[in-house]
Structures are given as structure tokens and as C-alpha cells.
GROMACS .gro file of C-alpha atoms in nm:
model
  202
    1GLY     CA    1   3.216   2.408  -0.746
    2TRP     CA    2   3.095   2.528  -0.408
    3ASP     CA    3   2.982   2.842  -0.228
    4LYS     CA    4   3.246   2.978   0.011
    5GLY     CA    5   3.013   3.234   0.168
    6ARG     CA    6   3.175   3.576   0.204
    7MET     CA    7   3.500   3.424   0.073
    8GLY     CA    8   3.349   3.383  -0.275
    9VAL     CA    9   3.320   3.069  -0.487
   10GLY     CA   10   3.539   2.760  -0.516
   11LEU     CA   11   3.594   2.557  -0.833
   12SER     CA   12   3.793   2.240  -0.883
   13GLN     CA   13   3.884   2.010  -1.171
   14SER     CA   14   4.113   1.711  -1.215
   15GLU     CA   15   4.409   1.798  -1.434
   16SER     CA   16   4.500   1.429  -1.449
   17ALA     CA   17   4.161   1.323  -1.591
   18ASN     CA   18   4.048   1.641  -1.770
   19PRO     CA   19   4.338   1.870  -1.861
   20HIS     CA   20   4.132   2.035  -2.139
   21HIS     CA   21   3.859   2.128  -1.886
   22VAL     CA   22   4.125   2.282  -1.661
   23GLU     CA   23   4.252   2.492  -1.953
   24THR     CA   24   3.896   2.598  -2.045
   25ILE     CA   25   3.810   2.710  -1.690
   26ARG     CA   26   4.140   2.894  -1.648
   27ASN     CA   27   4.098   3.077  -1.982
   28LEU     CA   28   3.738   3.174  -1.904
   29LEU     CA   29   3.840   3.320  -1.568
   30ILE     CA   30   4.122   3.519  -1.729
   31GLU     CA   31   3.914   3.640  -2.026
   32SER     CA   32   3.626   3.750  -1.803
   33GLY     CA   33   3.859   3.954  -1.581
   34ALA     CA   34   3.770   3.752  -1.272
   35GLU     CA   35   3.955   3.805  -0.947
   36PHE     CA   36   4.082   3.458  -0.858
   37ARG     CA   37   4.362   3.253  -0.704
   38GLU     CA   38   4.471   2.914  -0.840
   39ARG     CA   39   4.608   2.625  -0.635
   40ARG     CA   40   4.756   2.294  -0.749
   41ARG     CA   41   4.704   1.987  -0.528
   42GLU     CA   42   4.885   1.659  -0.571
   43ARG     CA   43   4.742   1.352  -0.405
   44GLU     CA   44   4.693   0.981  -0.454
   45TRP     CA   45   4.369   0.842  -0.597
   46ARG     CA   46   4.312   0.467  -0.626
   47GLY     CA   47   4.680   0.404  -0.585
   48ARG     CA   48   4.784   0.649  -0.857
   49PRO     CA   49   4.914   1.005  -0.838
   50ALA     CA   50   4.648   1.263  -0.923
   51ILE     CA   51   4.665   1.639  -0.975
   52GLU     CA   52   4.369   1.862  -0.891
   53ILE     CA   53   4.343   2.232  -0.968
   54GLU     CA   54   4.138   2.458  -0.741
   55TRP     CA   55   4.031   2.814  -0.808
   56HIS     CA   56   3.907   3.055  -0.543
   57VAL     CA   57   3.701   3.323  -0.715
   58ARG     CA   58   3.623   3.649  -0.536
   59GLY     CA   59   3.465   3.985  -0.607
   60GLN     CA   60   3.211   4.064  -0.878
   61MET     CA   61   3.252   3.735  -1.067
   62ALA     CA   62   3.182   3.531  -0.753
   63ALA     CA   63   2.868   3.738  -0.691
   64GLN     CA   64   2.754   3.686  -1.051
   65LEU     CA   65   2.808   3.310  -1.032
   66LYS     CA   66   2.603   3.287  -0.712
   67ALA     CA   67   2.323   3.499  -0.861
   68LEU     CA   68   2.313   3.302  -1.189
   69ALA     CA   69   2.263   2.963  -1.024
   70PRO     CA   70   2.164   2.996  -0.657
   71GLY     CA   71   2.273   2.685  -0.470
   72LYS     CA   72   2.428   2.551  -0.795
   73ARG     CA   73   2.075   2.493  -0.924
   74LEU     CA   74   1.954   2.594  -1.270
   75THR     CA   75   1.634   2.796  -1.293
   76TYR     CA   76   1.379   2.775  -1.575
   77ARG     CA   77   1.496   3.110  -1.710
   78HIS     CA   78   1.820   2.938  -1.810
   79ALA     CA   79   1.617   2.730  -2.057
   80TYR     CA   80   1.520   3.041  -2.256
   81LEU     CA   81   1.855   3.206  -2.320
   82VAL     CA   82   1.924   3.329  -2.673
   83GLU     CA   83   2.040   3.045  -2.896
   84ASP     CA   84   2.418   3.093  -2.886
   85GLU     CA   85   2.416   3.131  -2.506
   86ALA     CA   86   2.180   2.833  -2.473
   87GLN     CA   87   2.418   2.620  -2.681
   88ALA     CA   88   2.719   2.730  -2.475
   89LEU     CA   89   2.539   2.646  -2.150
   90PHE     CA   90   2.418   2.312  -2.288
   91ASP     CA   91   2.770   2.213  -2.400
   92ALA     CA   92   2.918   2.313  -2.063
   93LEU     CA   93   2.656   2.112  -1.874
   94ILE     CA   94   2.728   1.799  -2.079
   95ASP     CA   95   3.102   1.851  -2.019
   96ALA     CA   96   3.043   1.890  -1.644
   97ASP     CA   97   2.774   1.631  -1.564
   98GLY     CA   98   2.737   1.419  -1.874
   99THR     CA   99   2.901   1.205  -2.137
  100ARG     CA  100   2.931   1.201  -2.515
  101ARG     CA  101   2.948   0.880  -2.717
  102LYS     CA  102   3.247   0.892  -2.951
  103ASP     CA  103   3.090   0.650  -3.199
  104SER     CA  104   2.754   0.831  -3.235
  105ASP     CA  105   2.570   1.157  -3.171
  106ARG     CA  106   2.434   1.033  -2.836
  107GLN     CA  107   2.482   1.237  -2.521
  108LEU     CA  108   2.376   1.174  -2.163
  109PHE     CA  109   2.320   1.423  -1.880
  110ILE     CA  110   2.305   1.292  -1.522
  111GLN     CA  111   2.175   1.497  -1.228
  112ASN     CA  112   2.016   1.438  -0.886
  113ASP     CA  113   1.813   1.761  -0.900
  114ARG     CA  114   1.486   1.725  -1.095
  115GLN     CA  115   1.458   2.093  -1.186
  116THR     CA  116   1.810   2.102  -1.332
  117ALA     CA  117   1.734   1.791  -1.539
  118ASP     CA  118   1.412   1.959  -1.660
  119VAL     CA  119   1.605   2.265  -1.774
  120VAL     CA  120   1.859   2.052  -1.962
  121GLN     CA  121   1.579   1.866  -2.142
  122ILE     CA  122   1.417   2.197  -2.244
  123LEU     CA  123   1.754   2.330  -2.364
  124ALA     CA  124   1.806   2.015  -2.571
  125LEU     CA  125   1.463   2.045  -2.735
  126ARG     CA  126   1.510   2.415  -2.811
  127LEU     CA  127   1.845   2.340  -2.976
  128GLY     CA  128   1.698   2.074  -3.205
  129TYR     CA  129   1.794   1.760  -3.014
  130ARG     CA  130   1.566   1.479  -2.909
  131GLY     CA  131   1.572   1.457  -2.529
  132ILE     CA  132   1.413   1.185  -2.318
  133MET     CA  133   1.422   1.208  -1.939
  134GLY     CA  134   1.409   0.908  -1.711
  135LYS     CA  135   1.501   0.801  -1.360
  136LYS     CA  136   1.607   0.466  -1.225
  137PRO     CA  137   1.481   0.366  -0.879
  138ASP     CA  138   1.701   0.529  -0.612
  139GLY     CA  139   1.917   0.675  -0.889
  140PRO     CA  140   1.971   1.017  -1.047
  141TYR     CA  141   1.771   1.170  -1.331
  142GLN     CA  142   1.908   1.099  -1.677
  143VAL     CA  143   1.842   1.297  -1.995
  144HIS     CA  144   1.920   1.090  -2.306
  145ILE     CA  145   1.998   1.324  -2.595
  146THR     CA  146   2.035   1.245  -2.966
  147LYS     CA  147   2.012   1.422  -3.301
  148SER     CA  148   1.787   1.143  -3.428
  149ARG     CA  149   1.458   1.218  -3.599
  150TRP     CA  150   1.149   1.268  -3.388
  151LEU     CA  151   0.921   0.966  -3.357
  152THR     CA  152   0.549   0.936  -3.304
  153MET     CA  153   0.443   0.820  -2.959
  154ARG     CA  154   0.202   0.576  -3.125
  155SER     CA  155   0.464   0.353  -3.279
  156ALA     CA  156   0.657   0.035  -3.216
  157ASN     CA  157   0.980  -0.048  -3.400
  158GLY     CA  158   0.918   0.249  -3.628
  159LYS     CA  159   0.571   0.129  -3.738
  160TRP     CA  160   0.248   0.323  -3.692
  161ILE     CA  161  -0.003   0.180  -3.448
  162GLU     CA  162  -0.369   0.275  -3.486
  163PRO     CA  163  -0.474   0.452  -3.165
  164PRO     CA  164  -0.759   0.275  -2.985
  165ARG     CA  165  -1.081   0.450  -2.887
  166VAL     CA  166  -1.121   0.485  -2.511
  167ASP     CA  167  -1.435   0.592  -2.328
  168TYR     CA  168  -1.350   0.884  -2.102
  169ASP     CA  169  -1.546   1.084  -1.849
  170GLY     CA  170  -1.353   1.369  -1.694
  171LEU     CA  171  -1.171   1.696  -1.747
  172VAL     CA  172  -1.017   1.767  -2.088
  173TRP     CA  173  -0.749   2.034  -2.123
  174CYS     CA  174  -0.743   2.230  -2.451
  175PRO     CA  175  -0.455   2.483  -2.449
  176THR     CA  176  -0.472   2.778  -2.689
  177VAL     CA  177  -0.148   2.895  -2.850
  178SER     CA  178  -0.088   3.134  -3.139
  179THR     CA  179   0.097   2.877  -3.353
  180GLY     CA  180  -0.167   2.605  -3.328
  181TYR     CA  181   0.088   2.355  -3.193
  182TRP     CA  182   0.220   2.302  -2.844
  183LEU     CA  183   0.493   2.098  -2.680
  184GLY     CA  184   0.406   1.855  -2.403
  185ARG     CA  185   0.575   1.580  -2.206
  186ARG     CA  186   0.451   1.240  -2.096
  187ASN     CA  187   0.661   0.991  -1.898
  188GLY     CA  188   0.974   1.194  -1.973
  189ARG     CA  189   0.914   1.199  -2.351
  190ALA     CA  190   0.846   1.533  -2.518
  191PHE     CA  191   0.596   1.556  -2.802
  192VAL     CA  192   0.449   1.819  -3.033
  193THR     CA  193   0.074   1.818  -3.084
  194GLY     CA  194  -0.183   2.018  -3.281
  195ASN     CA  195  -0.453   1.926  -3.029
  196ARG     CA  196  -0.558   2.269  -2.913
  197PHE     CA  197  -0.873   2.477  -2.866
  198PRO     CA  198  -0.919   2.704  -3.171
  199PRO     CA  199  -1.016   3.063  -3.083
  200SER     CA  200  -1.255   3.065  -3.381
  201LEU     CA  201  -1.474   2.792  -3.228
  202PRO     CA  202  -1.674   3.020  -2.990
   0.00000   0.00000   0.00000
């Protein structure tokens, strides 16, 4: 999609490659009562005929779309939607900028914007997935998502590795949270830890 300024919002989808996405977008626009105009474009792509559907959305729905994701960028508040809305957003994001493996539960989200990739990783974790974020040199961010069990960070090939003792001289952060556990991230991998500063200690 794209921002058309005072003209509203533009959306497009390939009917040749993704007819089910075209149907989904059209139905959502109709069901939400959006003011829109639909246009069908036929062209040639890589030597083959291709059909693209464009929607020009105006009025209140266009204003809402712009306000929800300014500049087509997710904000961190999107990561904390109620569960059913979070799942709907997550599924739509994978449909739009990701892939699903047909032979497994693996999913992949690809995005150039770091903040948007962050939000997708948080959404995945909140919904019970395992999400690992990485980035290839000069490439986009990738969030690898599975339903696999969580693994310890101190392991190799599924086996526990005794953590070594390391002399350290510096600042130590001890977050305090009501549950006693907090979620962190290191090198794109999220982890849950009970390492926190207990209020009873003072």
C-alpha cells in the first residue's frame, strides 16, 4: 500500500499470484464500510500476462489506516494488542511480508525496517511462538518463527553446557518485576530469566 496524501490510501495485490489475498482485502473493505474504488490492471510480467487489483480508499477508513501505522511503520503499541487482535495482525503480517512452510510449522517474516521486525518478534513471543531475529549483511531483517519448544541459551545440540565463571568488573543490571521473571533478548534471541533484584533484599 501507499499514502496518496489528501486522496487517501492506495492498496494493490496480484490477483494472478494471490487471488485469496485479493478476496480477503476486498471483503474486509466491504465489511468495514470503507469508501473505496477498485481498479483491475492487466499487464505483462516476465513474459506472462498478470492481473493486478488496486483499491483507492478514501474518507474515514483512509484516515484510520494512516493513523494506525504512520508511514506504513508499526509502532510498539501494536505489540500489545489484546490476544485475538494480536493474532489477526500477526497472521496478516506473515501473509503480507512473510512465508509459511507447508511441511512444518515454520514461518518467516522479512522486513527492512528494524522497528517493524521488533514488533513482529514481540507479537510472536506473546502468542506462544519462538521467534529469533537476525539480519544478513546488506540484507533485510528476518524473524524466524516456530512453535518449537524453548531452548536454553547454554546448550549445543540440545545438551546442557555448564556455564563458565568469568571475572567481571563493571555495571550489573538487576531489573525488578512483580512476577520474578523477565524477558530479554541477546543477539536476536529472546530468553526468560529469573535473574532479578528481589524487593525483600533491602
